CSV table of C-alpha atoms (C1' of nucleotides) in Angstrom, one decimal:
chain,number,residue,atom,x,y,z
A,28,UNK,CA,-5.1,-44.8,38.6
A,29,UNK,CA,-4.9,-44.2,34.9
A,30,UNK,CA,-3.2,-46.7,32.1
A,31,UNK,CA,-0.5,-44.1,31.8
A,32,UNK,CA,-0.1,-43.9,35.6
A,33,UNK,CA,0.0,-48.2,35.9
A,34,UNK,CA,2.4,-47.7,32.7
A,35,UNK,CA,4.8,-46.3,35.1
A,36,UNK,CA,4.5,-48.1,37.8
A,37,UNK,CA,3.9,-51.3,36.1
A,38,UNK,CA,7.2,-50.8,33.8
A,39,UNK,CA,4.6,-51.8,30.8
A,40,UNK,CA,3.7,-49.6,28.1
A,41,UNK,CA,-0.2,-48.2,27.9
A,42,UNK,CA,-0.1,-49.9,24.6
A,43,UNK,CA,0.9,-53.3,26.4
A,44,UNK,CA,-1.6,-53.3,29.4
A,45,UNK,CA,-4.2,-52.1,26.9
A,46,UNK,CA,-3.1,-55.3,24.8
A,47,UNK,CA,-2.7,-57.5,27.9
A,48,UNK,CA,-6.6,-56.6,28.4
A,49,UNK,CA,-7.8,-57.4,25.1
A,50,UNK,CA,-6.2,-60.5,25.1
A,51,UNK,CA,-7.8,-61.5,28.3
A,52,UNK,CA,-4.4,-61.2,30.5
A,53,UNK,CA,-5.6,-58.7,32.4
A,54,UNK,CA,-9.3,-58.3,33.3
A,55,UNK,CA,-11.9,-55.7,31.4
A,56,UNK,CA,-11.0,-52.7,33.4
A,57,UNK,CA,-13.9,-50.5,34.6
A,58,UNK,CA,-13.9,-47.1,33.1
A,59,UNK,CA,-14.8,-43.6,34.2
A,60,UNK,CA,-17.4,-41.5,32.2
A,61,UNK,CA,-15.5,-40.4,29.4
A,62,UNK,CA,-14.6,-44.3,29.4
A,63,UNK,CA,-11.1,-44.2,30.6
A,64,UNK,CA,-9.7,-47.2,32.0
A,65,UNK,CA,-9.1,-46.7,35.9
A,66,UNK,CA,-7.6,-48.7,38.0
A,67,UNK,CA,-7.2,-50.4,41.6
A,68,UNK,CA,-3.6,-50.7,42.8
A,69,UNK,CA,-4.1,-54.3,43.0
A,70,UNK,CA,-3.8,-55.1,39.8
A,71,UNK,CA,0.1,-54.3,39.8
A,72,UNK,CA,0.3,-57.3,42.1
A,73,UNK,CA,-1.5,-59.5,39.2
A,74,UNK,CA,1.2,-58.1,36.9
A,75,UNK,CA,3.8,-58.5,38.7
A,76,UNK,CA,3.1,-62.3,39.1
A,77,UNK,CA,2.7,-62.0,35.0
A,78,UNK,CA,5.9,-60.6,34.4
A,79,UNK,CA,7.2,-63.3,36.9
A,80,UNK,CA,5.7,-66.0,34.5
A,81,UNK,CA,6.8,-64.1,31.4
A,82,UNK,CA,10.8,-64.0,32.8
A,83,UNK,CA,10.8,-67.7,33.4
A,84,UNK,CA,9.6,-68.3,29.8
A,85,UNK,CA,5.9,-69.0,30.1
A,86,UNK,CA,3.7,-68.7,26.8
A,87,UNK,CA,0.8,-66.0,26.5
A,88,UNK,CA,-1.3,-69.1,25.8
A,89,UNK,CA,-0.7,-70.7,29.2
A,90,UNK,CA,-1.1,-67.3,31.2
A,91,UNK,CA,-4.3,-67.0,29.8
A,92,UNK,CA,-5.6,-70.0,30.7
A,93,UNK,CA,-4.2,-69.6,34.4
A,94,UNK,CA,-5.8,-66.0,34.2
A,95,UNK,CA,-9.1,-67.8,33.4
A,96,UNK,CA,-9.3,-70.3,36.1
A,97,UNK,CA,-8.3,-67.4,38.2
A,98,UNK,CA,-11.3,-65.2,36.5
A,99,UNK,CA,-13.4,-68.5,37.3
A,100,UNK,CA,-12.5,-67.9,41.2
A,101,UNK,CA,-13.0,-70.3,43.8
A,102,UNK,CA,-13.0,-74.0,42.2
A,103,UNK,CA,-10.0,-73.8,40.2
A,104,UNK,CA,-7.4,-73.8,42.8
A,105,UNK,CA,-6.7,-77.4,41.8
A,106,UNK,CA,-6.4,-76.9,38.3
A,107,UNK,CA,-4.0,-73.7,39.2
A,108,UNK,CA,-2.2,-75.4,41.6
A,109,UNK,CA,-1.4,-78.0,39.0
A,110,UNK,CA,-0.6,-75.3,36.0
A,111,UNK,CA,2.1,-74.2,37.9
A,112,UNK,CA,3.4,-76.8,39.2
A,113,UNK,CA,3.8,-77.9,36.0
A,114,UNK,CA,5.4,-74.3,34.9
A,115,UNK,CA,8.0,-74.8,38.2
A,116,UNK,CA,9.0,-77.8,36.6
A,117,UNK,CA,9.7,-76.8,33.6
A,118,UNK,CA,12.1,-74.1,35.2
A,119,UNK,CA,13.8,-76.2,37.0
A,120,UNK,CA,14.6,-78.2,34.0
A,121,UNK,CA,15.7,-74.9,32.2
A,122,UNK,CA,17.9,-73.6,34.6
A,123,UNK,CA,19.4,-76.5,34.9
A,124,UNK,CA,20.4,-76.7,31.2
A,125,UNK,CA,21.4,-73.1,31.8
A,126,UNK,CA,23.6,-74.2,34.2
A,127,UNK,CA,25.3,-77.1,32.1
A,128,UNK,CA,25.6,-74.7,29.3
A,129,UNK,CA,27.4,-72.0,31.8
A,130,UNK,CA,29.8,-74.9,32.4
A,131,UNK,CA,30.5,-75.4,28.6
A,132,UNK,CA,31.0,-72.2,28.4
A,133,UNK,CA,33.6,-71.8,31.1
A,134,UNK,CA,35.9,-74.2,29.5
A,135,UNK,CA,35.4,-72.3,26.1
A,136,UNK,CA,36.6,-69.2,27.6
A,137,UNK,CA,38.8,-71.0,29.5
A,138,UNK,CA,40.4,-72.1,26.5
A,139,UNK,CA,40.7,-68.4,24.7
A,140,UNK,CA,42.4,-67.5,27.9
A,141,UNK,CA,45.0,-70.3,27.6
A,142,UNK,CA,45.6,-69.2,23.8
A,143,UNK,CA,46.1,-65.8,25.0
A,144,UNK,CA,48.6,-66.5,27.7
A,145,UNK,CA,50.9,-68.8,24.9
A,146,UNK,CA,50.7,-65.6,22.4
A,147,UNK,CA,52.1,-63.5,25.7
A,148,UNK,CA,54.7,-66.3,26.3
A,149,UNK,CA,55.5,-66.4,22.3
A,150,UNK,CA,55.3,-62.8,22.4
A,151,UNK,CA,57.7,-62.6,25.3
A,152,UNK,CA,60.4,-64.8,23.6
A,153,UNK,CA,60.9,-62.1,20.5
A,154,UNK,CA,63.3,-59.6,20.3
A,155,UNK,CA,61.9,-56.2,21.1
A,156,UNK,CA,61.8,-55.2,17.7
A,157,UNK,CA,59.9,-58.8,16.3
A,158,UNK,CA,56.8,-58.1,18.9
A,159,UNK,CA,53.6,-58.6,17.6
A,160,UNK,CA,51.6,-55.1,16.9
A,161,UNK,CA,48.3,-56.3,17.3
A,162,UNK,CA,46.3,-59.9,16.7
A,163,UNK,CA,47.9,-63.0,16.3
A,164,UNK,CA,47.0,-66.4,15.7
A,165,UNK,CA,47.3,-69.4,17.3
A,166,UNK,CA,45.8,-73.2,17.9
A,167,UNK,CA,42.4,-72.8,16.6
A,168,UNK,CA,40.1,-73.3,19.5
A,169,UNK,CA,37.3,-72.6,17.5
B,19,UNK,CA,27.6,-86.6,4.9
B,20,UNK,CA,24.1,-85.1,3.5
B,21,UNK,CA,22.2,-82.4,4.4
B,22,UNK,CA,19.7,-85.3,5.8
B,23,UNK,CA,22.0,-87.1,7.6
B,24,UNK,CA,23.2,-84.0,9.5
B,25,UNK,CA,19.7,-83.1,10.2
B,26,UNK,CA,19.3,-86.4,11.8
B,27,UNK,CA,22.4,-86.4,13.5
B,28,UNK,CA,22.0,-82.1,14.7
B,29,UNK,CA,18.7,-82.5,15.5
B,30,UNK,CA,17.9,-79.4,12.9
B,31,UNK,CA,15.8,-79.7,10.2
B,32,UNK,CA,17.1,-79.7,6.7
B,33,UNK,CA,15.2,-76.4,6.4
B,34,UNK,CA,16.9,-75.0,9.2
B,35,UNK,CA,21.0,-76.1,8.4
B,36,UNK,CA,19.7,-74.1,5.0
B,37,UNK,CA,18.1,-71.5,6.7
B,38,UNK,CA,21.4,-71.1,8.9
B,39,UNK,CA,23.9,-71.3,5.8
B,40,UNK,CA,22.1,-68.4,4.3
B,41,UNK,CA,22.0,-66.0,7.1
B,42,UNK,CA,25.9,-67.2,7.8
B,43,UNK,CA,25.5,-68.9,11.2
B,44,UNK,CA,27.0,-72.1,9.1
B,45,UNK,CA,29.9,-72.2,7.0
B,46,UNK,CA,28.9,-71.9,2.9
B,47,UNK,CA,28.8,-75.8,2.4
B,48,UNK,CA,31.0,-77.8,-0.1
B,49,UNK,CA,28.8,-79.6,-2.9
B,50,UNK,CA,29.3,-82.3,-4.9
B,51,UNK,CA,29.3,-82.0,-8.5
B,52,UNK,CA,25.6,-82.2,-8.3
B,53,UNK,CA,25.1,-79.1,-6.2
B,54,UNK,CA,24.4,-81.5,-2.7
B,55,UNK,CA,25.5,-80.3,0.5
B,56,UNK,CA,28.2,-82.4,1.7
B,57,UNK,CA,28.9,-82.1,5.1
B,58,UNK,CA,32.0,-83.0,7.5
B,59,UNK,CA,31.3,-84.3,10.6
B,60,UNK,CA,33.0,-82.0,12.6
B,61,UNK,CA,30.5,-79.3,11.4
B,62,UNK,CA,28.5,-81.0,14.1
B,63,UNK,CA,30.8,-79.8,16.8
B,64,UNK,CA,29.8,-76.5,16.1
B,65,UNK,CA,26.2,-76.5,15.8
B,66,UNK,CA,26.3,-78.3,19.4
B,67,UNK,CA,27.7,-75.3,20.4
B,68,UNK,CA,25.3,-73.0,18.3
B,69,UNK,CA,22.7,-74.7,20.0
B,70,UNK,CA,24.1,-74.0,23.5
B,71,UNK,CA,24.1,-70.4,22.3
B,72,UNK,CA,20.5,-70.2,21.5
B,73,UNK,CA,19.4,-71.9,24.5
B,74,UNK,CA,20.9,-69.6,27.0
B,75,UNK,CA,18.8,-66.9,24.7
B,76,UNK,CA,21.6,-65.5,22.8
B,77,UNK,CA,20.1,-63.9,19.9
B,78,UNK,CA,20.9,-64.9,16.1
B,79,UNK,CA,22.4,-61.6,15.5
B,80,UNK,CA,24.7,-62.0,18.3
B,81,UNK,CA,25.7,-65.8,16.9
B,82,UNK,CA,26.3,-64.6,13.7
B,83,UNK,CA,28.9,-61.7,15.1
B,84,UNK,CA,30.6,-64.9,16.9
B,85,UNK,CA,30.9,-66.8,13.5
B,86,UNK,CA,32.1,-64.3,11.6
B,87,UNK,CA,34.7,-63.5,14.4
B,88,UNK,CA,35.4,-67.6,13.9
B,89,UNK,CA,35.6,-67.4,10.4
B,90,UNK,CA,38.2,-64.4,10.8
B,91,UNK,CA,40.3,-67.0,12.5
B,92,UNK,CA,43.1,-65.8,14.1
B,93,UNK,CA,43.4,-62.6,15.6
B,94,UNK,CA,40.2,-61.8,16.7
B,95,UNK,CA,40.2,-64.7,20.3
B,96,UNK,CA,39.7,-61.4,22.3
B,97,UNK,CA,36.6,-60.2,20.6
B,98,UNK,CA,35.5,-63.9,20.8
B,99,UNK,CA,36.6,-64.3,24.4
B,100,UNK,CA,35.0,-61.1,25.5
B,101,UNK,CA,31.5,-61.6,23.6
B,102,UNK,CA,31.2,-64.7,25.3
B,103,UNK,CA,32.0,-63.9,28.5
B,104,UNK,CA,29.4,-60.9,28.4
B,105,UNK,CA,26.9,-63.6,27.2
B,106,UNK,CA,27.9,-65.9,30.1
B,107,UNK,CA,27.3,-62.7,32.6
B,108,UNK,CA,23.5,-62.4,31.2
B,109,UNK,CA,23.1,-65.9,31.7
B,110,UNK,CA,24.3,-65.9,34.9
B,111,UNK,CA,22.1,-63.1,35.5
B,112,UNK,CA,18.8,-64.8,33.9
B,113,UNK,CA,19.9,-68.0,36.2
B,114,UNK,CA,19.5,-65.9,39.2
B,115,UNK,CA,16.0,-64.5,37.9
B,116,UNK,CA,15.0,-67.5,37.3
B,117,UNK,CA,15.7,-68.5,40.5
B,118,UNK,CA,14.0,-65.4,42.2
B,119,UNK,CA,10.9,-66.5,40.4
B,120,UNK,CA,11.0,-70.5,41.4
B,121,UNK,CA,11.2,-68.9,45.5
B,122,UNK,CA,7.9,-66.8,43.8
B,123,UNK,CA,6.0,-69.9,42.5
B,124,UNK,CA,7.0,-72.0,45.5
B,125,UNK,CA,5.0,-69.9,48.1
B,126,UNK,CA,2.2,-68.9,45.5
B,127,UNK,CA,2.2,-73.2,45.4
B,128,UNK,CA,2.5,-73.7,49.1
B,129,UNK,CA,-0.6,-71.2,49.4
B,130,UNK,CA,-3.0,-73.2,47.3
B,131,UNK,CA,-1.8,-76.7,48.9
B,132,UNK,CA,-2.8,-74.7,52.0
B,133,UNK,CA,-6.2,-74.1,50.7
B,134,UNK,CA,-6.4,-77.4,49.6
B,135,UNK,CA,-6.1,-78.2,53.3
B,136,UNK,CA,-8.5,-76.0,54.8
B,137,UNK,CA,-10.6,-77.0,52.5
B,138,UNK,CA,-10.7,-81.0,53.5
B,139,UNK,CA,-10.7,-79.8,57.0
B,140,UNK,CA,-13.8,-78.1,56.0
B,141,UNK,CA,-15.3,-81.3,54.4
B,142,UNK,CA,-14.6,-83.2,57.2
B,143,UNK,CA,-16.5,-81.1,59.6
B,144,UNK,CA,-19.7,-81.7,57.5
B,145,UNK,CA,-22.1,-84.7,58.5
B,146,UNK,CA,-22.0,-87.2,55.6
B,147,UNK,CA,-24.3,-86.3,53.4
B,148,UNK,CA,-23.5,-82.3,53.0
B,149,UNK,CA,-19.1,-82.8,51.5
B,150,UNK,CA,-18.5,-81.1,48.8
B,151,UNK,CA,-18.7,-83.0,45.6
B,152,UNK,CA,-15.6,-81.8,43.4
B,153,UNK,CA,-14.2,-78.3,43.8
B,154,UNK,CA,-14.9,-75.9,47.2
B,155,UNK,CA,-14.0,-72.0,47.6
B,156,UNK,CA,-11.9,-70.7,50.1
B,157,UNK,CA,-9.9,-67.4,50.9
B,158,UNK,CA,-8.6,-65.9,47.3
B,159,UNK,CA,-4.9,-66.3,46.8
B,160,UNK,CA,-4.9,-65.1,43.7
C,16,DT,C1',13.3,-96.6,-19.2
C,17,DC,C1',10.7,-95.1,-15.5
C,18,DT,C1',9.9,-94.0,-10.9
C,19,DT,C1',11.2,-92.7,-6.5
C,20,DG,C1',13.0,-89.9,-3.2
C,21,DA,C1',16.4,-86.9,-1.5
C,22,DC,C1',18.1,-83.0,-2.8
C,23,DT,C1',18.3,-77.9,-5.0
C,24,DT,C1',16.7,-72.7,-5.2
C,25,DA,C1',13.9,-68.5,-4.4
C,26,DG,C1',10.7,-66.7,-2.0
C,27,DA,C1',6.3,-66.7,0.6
C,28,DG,C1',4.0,-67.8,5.0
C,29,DT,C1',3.7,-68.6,10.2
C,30,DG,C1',3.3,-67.8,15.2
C,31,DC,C1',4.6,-65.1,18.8
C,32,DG,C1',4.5,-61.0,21.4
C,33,DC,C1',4.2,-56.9,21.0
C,34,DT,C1',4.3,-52.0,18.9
C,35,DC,C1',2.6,-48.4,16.3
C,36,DG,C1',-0.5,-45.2,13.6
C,37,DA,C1',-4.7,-42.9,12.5
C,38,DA,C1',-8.5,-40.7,13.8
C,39,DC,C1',-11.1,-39.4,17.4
C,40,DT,C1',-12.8,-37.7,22.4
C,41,DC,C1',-12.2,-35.6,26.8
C,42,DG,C1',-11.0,-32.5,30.8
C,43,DT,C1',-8.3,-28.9,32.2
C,44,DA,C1',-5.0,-24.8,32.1
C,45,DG,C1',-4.1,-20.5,30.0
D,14,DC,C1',-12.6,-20.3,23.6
D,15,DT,C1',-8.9,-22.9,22.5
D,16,DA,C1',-5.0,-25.6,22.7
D,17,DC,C1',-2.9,-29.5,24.8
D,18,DG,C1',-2.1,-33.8,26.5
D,19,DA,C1',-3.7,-38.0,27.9
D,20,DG,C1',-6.8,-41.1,26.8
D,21,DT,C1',-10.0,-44.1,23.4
D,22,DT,C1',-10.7,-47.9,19.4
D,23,DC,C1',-9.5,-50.6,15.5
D,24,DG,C1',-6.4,-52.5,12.8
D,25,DA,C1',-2.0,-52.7,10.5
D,26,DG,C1',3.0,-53.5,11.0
D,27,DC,C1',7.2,-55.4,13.0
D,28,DG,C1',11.2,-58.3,14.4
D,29,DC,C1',12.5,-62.8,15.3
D,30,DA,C1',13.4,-67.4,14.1
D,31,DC,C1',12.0,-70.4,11.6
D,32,DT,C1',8.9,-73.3,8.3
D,33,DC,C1',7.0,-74.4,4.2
D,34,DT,C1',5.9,-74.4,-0.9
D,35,DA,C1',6.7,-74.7,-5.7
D,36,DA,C1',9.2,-76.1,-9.3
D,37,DG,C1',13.0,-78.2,-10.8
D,38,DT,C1',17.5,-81.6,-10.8
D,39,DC,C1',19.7,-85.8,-10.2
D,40,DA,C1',21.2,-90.8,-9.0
D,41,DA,C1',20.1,-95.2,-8.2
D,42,DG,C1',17.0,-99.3,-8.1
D,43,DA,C1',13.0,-102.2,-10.4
DNA sequence: TCTTGACTTAGAGTGCGCTCGAACTCGTAG
DNA sequence: CTACGAGTTCGAGCGCACTCTAAGTCAAGA
């Protein structure tokens, strides 16, 4: 497979994986005789676990040095092990703070919706004529 | 209170409650006759909430369309309302990612702890002498 | 009076993670 | 044979969100 063939079906761009690779992400891919990169399938499985590590917020920094002990091979599994169970942590941590700011923001919207309703009702109590053409105001709710 | 203070109190730098008054995600200070920030504490209440913002990943442009709504005042709840219910829909969204990828790191975990395991059954079949000092190999998981 | 330290401004610099441009080389289709 | 498109390398540039520096002002305490 070529880079713009794993671009595809990787859902990175050639300049990415070609990035990824010099940065030690991905390994030194072997290259055909006009020194093309070409690749195995199996490296959209490796990527895929990147872009896992990426979505929940890991640094380039750490996914290289997992992508090092993982270069390193059989020794490391410790060491991996720990890395991300460190990472899993941290996730956990961040999704619940996600969730405890999903909560502030319920009652936020919450309260817009309460403002609207009382305009409706205000609204409701004018004489056709007095109704409100567009905005209005109301307790400031921030 | 002075710009100090609130940096103590917001957990922002000095640099940054600037930083934020220029770009307009604060409100243009009051200053005493010496040109000093002088803050209210209720300013507080809102960079709590510009905090929340920023951690569920909403960008800095995206804050700054919610303060000026703010500043608007009245008349623009709906805009308000509706930007941060779309923002709470992404976060929802990035909860459930996130989520996806703890299940991910779980079973990549649970395969190296299974390693570990084969590999102390291993050691154990060894006479004495032969166990493995420190780190063993053992089927790649990656 | 002098010093200290918290403040002011404008603007430059930083770290991250890409993203792009320039100039070049190949292999293949017309 | 030539044109094209997809690839190559190297290095510069970008957008974001700060972060820091330099040079100056000011109020209060020793």
């Amino acid at each position: 497979m070529k880079i713009g063939e794993l671009a595809k079906r990787s859902g990175l761009t050639a300049h990415t994986i070609r990035y990824y690779e010099r940065i030690g992400l991905l390994p030194y891919a072997d290259r055909d005789r006009s020194s093309r990169r070409d690749y195995d399938a199996s490296i959209l499985v490796w990527i895929e676990f990147l872009g896992r590590l990426k979505t929940t917020g890991m640094p380039i920094r750490d996914m290289l040095l997992y992508a090092e002990l993982r270069e390193r091979g059989s020794g490391s599994e410790a060491e991996r092990r720990a890395l991300l169970e460190r990472h899993r942590e941290s996730v956990r941590a961040h999704v619940d703070e996600l969730n405890a700011c999903l909560l502030v923001l319920d009652t936020k919207i919450g309260g817009y919706a309460e403002t609207e309703q009382r305009m409706k009702d205000y609204d409701a109590t004018l004489p056709e004529r007095r109704r409100k053409p567009v905005g209005a105001r109301s307790p400031r709710t921030g």
